[in-house]
XYZ file of N, CA and C in Angstrom:
480
model
N -16.643 45.063 22.099
C -15.515 45.211 21.217
C -14.922 43.977 21.103
N -14.705 43.243 22.550
C -14.494 41.878 22.482
C -14.452 40.597 21.650
N -15.838 41.098 21.521
C -16.239 40.508 20.087
C -15.614 40.534 18.982
N -15.855 42.228 18.565
C -15.364 42.107 17.577
C -13.631 42.176 16.751
N -13.165 42.311 18.328
C -11.443 41.701 17.890
C -11.256 39.955 18.115
N -12.632 39.423 18.357
C -11.701 38.006 18.491
C -12.183 37.420 16.816
N -13.194 37.709 16.369
C -14.288 37.174 15.253
C -13.421 38.195 14.305
N -12.127 39.286 14.583
C -11.465 39.646 13.475
C -11.042 37.919 13.690
N -9.811 37.482 14.953
C -9.438 36.938 15.082
C -9.131 35.638 13.922
N -10.550 35.511 14.341
C -11.113 34.394 13.399
C -10.978 34.295 11.919
N -11.744 35.261 11.548
C -11.488 34.891 10.090
C -10.091 35.694 9.586
N -8.986 36.715 9.533
C -7.565 36.379 9.384
C -7.077 34.834 9.825
N -7.289 34.269 10.796
C -7.150 33.146 10.950
C -7.234 31.335 9.920
N -8.588 31.775 10.179
C -9.723 30.578 9.163
C -9.837 30.937 7.836
N -9.920 32.137 7.164
C -10.320 32.571 5.795
C -10.339 32.019 4.506
N -9.084 31.553 4.619
C -8.244 31.348 3.758
C -8.503 29.218 3.202
N -8.685 28.848 4.792
C -9.710 27.506 4.844
C -10.453 26.908 4.224
N -12.383 28.248 5.070
C -13.115 28.604 4.770
C -13.211 28.679 3.175
N -12.750 29.471 2.729
C -12.322 30.112 1.212
C -12.508 28.507 0.548
N -11.277 28.099 0.526
C -10.661 26.721 0.160
C -11.965 25.937 0.173
N -12.787 25.250 1.230
C -13.804 25.257 0.994
C -15.194 25.479 0.234
N -15.218 26.592 0.221
C -15.974 27.556 -0.600
C -15.901 27.296 -2.266
N -14.730 27.263 -2.044
C -14.242 27.099 -3.978
C -15.024 25.547 -4.330
N -14.756 25.028 -3.663
C -15.034 23.474 -3.892
C -15.912 23.109 -3.627
N -17.041 23.783 -2.835
C -18.430 23.556 -2.919
C -19.374 24.276 -4.205
N -18.444 25.615 -5.195
C -18.802 26.568 -5.712
C -17.894 26.087 -7.147
N -17.265 25.844 -6.960
C -16.169 25.553 -8.387
C -16.042 26.238 -8.772
N -15.702 27.755 -8.441
C -15.574 29.204 -8.746
C -14.821 30.421 -7.620
N -13.959 30.393 -7.863
C -13.427 31.706 -7.383
C -14.155 32.978 -7.309
N -14.367 33.337 -7.953
C -15.421 34.670 -7.615
C -16.593 33.612 -6.232
N -17.605 32.947 -6.748
C -18.594 32.865 -6.229
C -18.344 32.450 -4.719
N -16.891 32.006 -4.498
C -16.399 31.166 -3.568
C -16.914 32.661 -2.685
N -15.619 33.582 -2.667
C -15.850 34.110 -2.646
C -16.956 34.806 -1.622
N -17.875 35.058 -2.575
C -19.442 36.015 -2.728
C -20.016 34.912 -0.920
N -20.169 33.810 -1.473
C -20.745 32.937 -0.351
C -20.141 33.090 1.154
N -18.725 32.752 1.033
C -17.352 33.068 1.951
C -18.432 34.355 3.070
N -18.218 36.214 2.507
C -18.636 36.475 2.318
C -19.708 36.707 3.351
N -20.505 36.061 2.711
C -21.902 36.312 2.517
C -21.982 35.782 3.874
N -21.809 34.339 4.014
C -21.273 33.781 5.439
C -21.038 33.647 6.357
N -19.853 35.006 6.171
C -19.597 35.242 7.647
C -20.210 36.516 8.155
N -20.483 36.908 7.571
C -22.094 38.313 8.170
C -23.443 38.027 8.786
N -22.956 36.739 7.921
C -24.315 35.629 8.838
C -23.850 36.021 9.992
N -22.269 34.766 10.132
C -21.974 34.301 11.052
C -22.066 36.174 12.369
N -21.508 36.813 11.666
C -20.727 38.088 12.202
C -22.251 38.642 14.210
N -24.199 38.216 12.740
C -24.338 38.153 13.558
C -25.219 37.513 15.215
N -24.726 35.995 14.478
C -24.755 35.233 15.581
C -23.570 35.036 16.300
N -22.221 35.551 16.379
C -21.518 35.036 16.870
C -20.751 35.147 18.396
N -21.865 35.719 19.251
C -21.355 35.999 20.630
C -22.017 34.374 21.425
N -22.882 33.896 20.967
C -23.726 32.604 20.923
C -23.235 31.492 20.294
N -21.875 31.486 19.563
C -21.620 30.629 19.001
C -20.525 29.665 20.010
N -20.405 28.019 19.666
C -19.448 27.717 20.534
C -18.173 26.910 19.483
N -18.311 26.562 18.212
C -17.327 26.507 17.604
C -17.881 27.008 16.093
N -16.783 28.000 16.500
C -16.613 29.243 15.213
C -17.190 28.461 13.475
N -15.522 27.745 13.585
C -15.406 27.114 12.660
C -16.667 25.717 12.715
N -17.564 24.875 13.040
C -18.373 24.768 12.099
C -19.258 25.240 12.325
N -19.333 26.647 12.676
C -20.432 26.875 12.631
C -20.926 27.911 10.931
N -19.924 28.098 10.675
C -19.062 29.331 9.635
C -19.669 28.165 8.952
N -18.916 26.415 8.856
C -19.233 25.497 7.213
C -20.422 25.781 7.082
N -21.532 25.035 8.758
C -22.558 24.709 8.272
C -23.380 25.835 7.743
N -22.996 27.130 7.854
C -23.443 28.698 7.798
C -23.295 28.668 5.567
N -21.953 28.177 5.545
C -21.596 27.828 3.922
C -22.400 26.527 3.672
N -22.345 25.598 3.549
C -23.146 24.661 3.494
C -25.038 25.254 2.862
N -25.288 25.607 3.656
C -26.757 25.761 4.399
C -27.058 27.409 2.714
N -26.555 28.343 3.187
C -26.162 29.778 1.966
C -26.010 28.817 0.153
N -25.414 27.672 0.693
C -25.079 27.335 -0.755
C -25.894 26.514 -1.310
N -26.633 26.063 -0.764
C -28.035 24.689 -1.063
C -28.839 26.274 -1.095
N -28.829 27.259 -0.673
C -30.639 28.112 -1.140
C -30.115 28.665 -2.030
N -28.870 29.026 -2.999
C -28.833 29.785 -3.587
C -28.418 28.913 -5.152
N -27.819 27.294 -4.918
C -27.968 26.528 -6.119
C -29.807 26.182 -6.078
N -30.862 26.161 -5.181
C -31.857 26.429 -5.772
C -31.895 27.266 -6.595
N -32.189 27.777 -6.245
C -32.823 29.582 -6.279
C -31.518 30.433 -7.959
N -31.049 28.953 -8.430
C -30.523 29.740 -9.533
C -30.753 29.165 -10.972
N -30.701 30.103 -11.747
C -31.387 29.606 -13.176
C -30.850 29.641 -13.355
N -30.999 27.641 -14.432
C -30.124 26.649 -15.377
C -29.946 26.631 -16.059
N -29.074 27.008 -16.671
C -28.808 28.346 -18.803
C -27.934 27.487 -19.313
N -28.048 28.357 -20.597
C -27.591 27.949 -21.849
C -26.496 29.435 -20.516
N -24.942 29.375 -21.351
C -24.163 31.032 -21.938
C -23.626 30.880 -23.153
N -24.229 32.102 -23.767
C -23.121 32.241 -25.010
C -21.850 32.137 -25.160
N -20.757 32.059 -25.938
C -19.807 32.436 -25.565
C -18.812 33.314 -27.406
N -17.919 33.685 -27.686
C -17.825 34.009 -28.936
C -16.998 33.019 -29.505
N -16.532 32.270 -28.738
C -15.834 31.178 -29.956
C -15.418 29.565 -28.878
N -14.394 29.341 -29.062
C -14.280 27.582 -28.840
C -13.101 27.973 -28.069
N -12.631 27.438 -26.442
C -10.724 27.751 -27.147
C -10.056 26.791 -27.304
N -9.232 27.325 -27.535
C -8.068 26.789 -28.220
C -7.222 25.695 -27.208
N -6.654 24.256 -27.002
C -6.895 23.623 -26.035
C -4.976 22.980 -26.835
N -4.484 23.471 -26.490
C -2.511 23.655 -27.166
C -2.528 22.258 -27.052
N -2.631 21.628 -25.529
C -2.340 19.956 -25.519
C -3.207 19.241 -25.213
N -3.376 18.359 -24.934
C -4.410 17.399 -24.906
C -3.645 16.850 -23.078
N -4.534 16.577 -22.203
C -3.975 16.363 -21.326
C -4.848 15.640 -20.568
N -4.616 14.597 -20.355
C -6.010 13.317 -20.710
C -6.073 13.521 -18.881
N -5.177 13.500 -17.442
C -5.497 13.480 -16.525
C -6.535 14.778 -15.857
N -6.143 16.429 -17.024
C -7.324 17.037 -16.512
C -7.993 17.091 -16.590
N -8.347 16.180 -18.668
C -9.718 15.706 -18.793
C -10.411 15.319 -17.703
N -10.330 14.385 -17.193
C -10.575 13.300 -16.521
C -11.268 14.281 -15.082
N -10.090 14.883 -14.089
C -10.417 15.694 -13.390
C -11.794 16.864 -13.390
N -11.561 17.632 -15.213
C -12.422 18.507 -15.735
C -13.848 17.830 -15.778
N -14.267 17.002 -16.379
C -15.102 16.059 -16.222
C -15.503 15.053 -14.758
N -15.120 14.597 -13.727
C -15.478 14.601 -12.485
C -16.009 16.108 -11.987
N -15.184 17.277 -12.043
C -15.518 18.161 -11.093
C -16.782 19.175 -12.137
N -17.065 19.010 -13.280
C -18.449 18.786 -13.575
C -19.517 18.125 -13.782
N -19.269 16.522 -13.129
C -20.237 15.570 -12.985
C -21.049 16.383 -11.692
N -19.509 16.140 -10.426
C -20.222 16.546 -9.683
C -20.718 18.029 -9.059
N -20.738 18.804 -10.039
C -21.140 19.788 -10.044
C -22.333 19.471 -10.711
N -23.066 18.214 -11.380
C -24.326 18.407 -11.336
C -24.892 17.787 -10.229
N -24.236 17.675 -9.669
C -25.427 17.185 -8.506
C -25.779 17.081 -7.108
N -27.261 16.808 -6.818
C -27.632 18.103 -6.321
C -26.598 18.651 -4.405
N -26.993 20.021 -4.218
C -26.576 20.479 -3.786
C -26.460 19.996 -2.058
N -26.813 19.065 -2.153
C -26.432 18.317 -0.723
C -25.928 17.605 -0.672
N -25.549 16.911 -2.023
C -25.130 15.800 -2.031
C -23.482 16.260 -2.756
N -23.630 17.124 -3.522
C -22.148 18.199 -3.418
C -21.063 18.103 -2.066
N -22.582 18.795 -1.124
C -21.665 19.444 -0.629
C -21.396 17.528 0.262
N -22.051 16.655 0.503
C -21.621 15.692 1.115
C -20.670 14.719 0.598
N -19.887 15.663 -0.732
C -18.641 14.227 -1.524
C -17.180 15.344 -0.997
N -18.251 16.979 -1.456
C -16.600 17.867 -0.769
C -16.389 17.749 0.848
N -17.169 18.043 1.685
C -16.988 17.159 3.102
C -15.674 15.708 3.045
N -16.706 14.876 2.690
C -16.405 13.385 2.938
C -14.800 13.602 2.252
N -14.541 13.267 1.237
C -13.818 13.023 -0.056
C -12.665 13.901 -0.187
N -13.146 15.500 -0.418
C -11.821 16.472 -0.820
C -11.525 17.394 0.892
N -12.201 17.676 1.763
C -11.886 17.646 3.616
C -11.721 16.631 4.080
N -11.246 15.436 4.023
C -11.595 14.201 4.223
C -12.255 14.211 5.938
N -13.703 14.678 5.959
C -13.824 15.068 7.822
C -14.746 13.221 7.475
N -14.348 12.803 8.553
C -15.354 11.203 9.444
C -17.270 11.880 8.752
N -17.136 10.902 9.088
C -19.282 10.910 9.165
C -19.885 11.664 10.046
N -19.550 11.455 11.264
C -20.238 12.309 12.526
C -20.367 13.353 12.279
N -18.580 14.021 11.982
C -18.422 15.682 11.770
C -19.643 16.421 10.071
N -19.848 15.785 8.983
C -20.164 15.591 8.181
C -21.931 15.490 8.944
N -22.445 15.184 9.391
C -23.716 15.113 9.685
C -23.850 16.070 10.762
N -22.770 17.102 11.047
C -23.143 17.534 12.297
C -22.901 19.265 11.784
N -22.235 18.930 10.455
C -22.190 19.559 9.427
C -23.086 20.817 9.003
N -23.824 19.336 8.206
C -25.430 19.324 7.264
C -26.647 19.518 8.611
N -26.784 18.996 9.456
C -27.672 18.476 9.922
C -28.093 17.637 10.215
N -27.912 16.314 9.814
C -28.383 15.433 9.808
C -27.680 13.961 9.992
N -28.401 13.087 10.189
C -27.894 11.585 11.002
C -26.601 11.755 10.253
N -25.899 10.586 10.646
C -24.566 9.547 10.212
C -25.353 9.176 8.800
N -26.193 8.535 9.460
C -27.491 7.021 8.159
C -27.591 8.042 6.726
N -28.542 9.886 7.588
C -28.105 10.610 6.081
C -27.360 11.098 5.062
N -25.982 11.074 5.415
C -24.777 11.812 5.391
C -24.142 9.866 4.576
N -24.149 9.462 5.089
C -24.128 7.523 4.441
C -25.116 7.414 2.598
N -26.459 7.323 3.436
C -27.116 7.280 1.421
C -26.748 8.508 1.390
N -27.055 9.678 1.328
C -26.090 10.959 0.397
C -24.667 10.241 -0.043
N -24.063 10.337 0.387
C -22.723 10.015 -0.181
C -23.066 8.584 -1.267
N -23.570 7.520 -0.828
C -23.857 6.372 -1.979
C -24.045 6.722 -2.705
N -25.571 7.719 -2.484
C -26.313 8.012 -4.143
C -25.207 8.623 -4.842
N -25.057 9.771 -4.230
C -23.636 10.936 -5.159
C -22.870 9.682 -5.697
N -22.192 9.010 -4.621
C -20.917 8.309 -5.771
C -22.146 7.194 -7.061
N -23.123 7.068 -6.955
C -24.043 5.399 -8.230
C -23.834 6.816 -8.765
N -24.259 8.010 -8.824
C -24.631 8.910 -9.987
C -22.929 9.222 -10.374
N -22.380 9.612 -10.006
C -20.819 9.924 -10.476
C -20.428 8.706 -11.566
N -20.909 7.315 -10.422
C -20.561 5.987 -11.671
C -20.982 5.586 -12.718
N -22.336 6.296 -12.965
C -22.891 6.412 -13.882
C -23.522 7.220 -15.293
N -22.316 8.918 -14.741
C -22.276 10.019 -15.303
C -21.628 9.764 -16.967
N -21.900 9.815 -18.017
C -21.728 10.051 -19.162
C -20.105 10.589 -19.579
N -20.081 11.940 -18.650
C -19.253 12.379 -19.553
C -18.155 11.787 -18.806
N -18.358 11.484 -17.072
C -17.567 11.119 -16.630
C -16.811 9.003 -17.228
N -17.479 8.013 -17.343
C -17.597 6.833 -18.057
C -17.123 7.423 -19.391
N -17.590 8.281 -19.973
C -16.412 8.347 -21.522
C -15.303 8.702 -21.641
N -14.246 9.375 -20.314
C -13.478 10.725 -20.472
C -12.660 9.014 -19.763
N -13.056 8.770 -18.489
C -12.094 6.932 -18.160
C -12.093 6.404 -18.852
N -12.394 5.837 -20.010
C -12.541 5.187 -21.047
C -11.695 5.820 -22.481
N -11.147 6.906 -21.920
C -10.325 6.717 -23.685
C -8.890 6.382 -22.750
């Protein structure tokens, strides 16, 4: 019963931050909520043996997201019409182009970019969360940034 109360307290205290992290991985609030819910359910079963709950749940979020990303069927989604764009907002366009480019990165590279640059975590902590060496984090970061630098959608948007 004590474990249940501690877990509930953890969920209440940390779910907003974890949901933000899940959103940064998925860039979709509904998917982020599903990802967080599944990750917390997985964490519940391991709860008595967890030393650092937030780090553990972040790691579960990353591995669950990665497995979802690998299974996802990539296809175009039809729509009824194009959305109207009332005002041209250069900054919003650049941000959207960058997010789309980040979304095209492999899951692990995306996780590294989100953890390093959006969550502002040091290399060692990212390595621990992802379960790799600091050198792997650095190389994945370099590869991801190189892909972002040459991504045509980002380059075109920045040239406007």
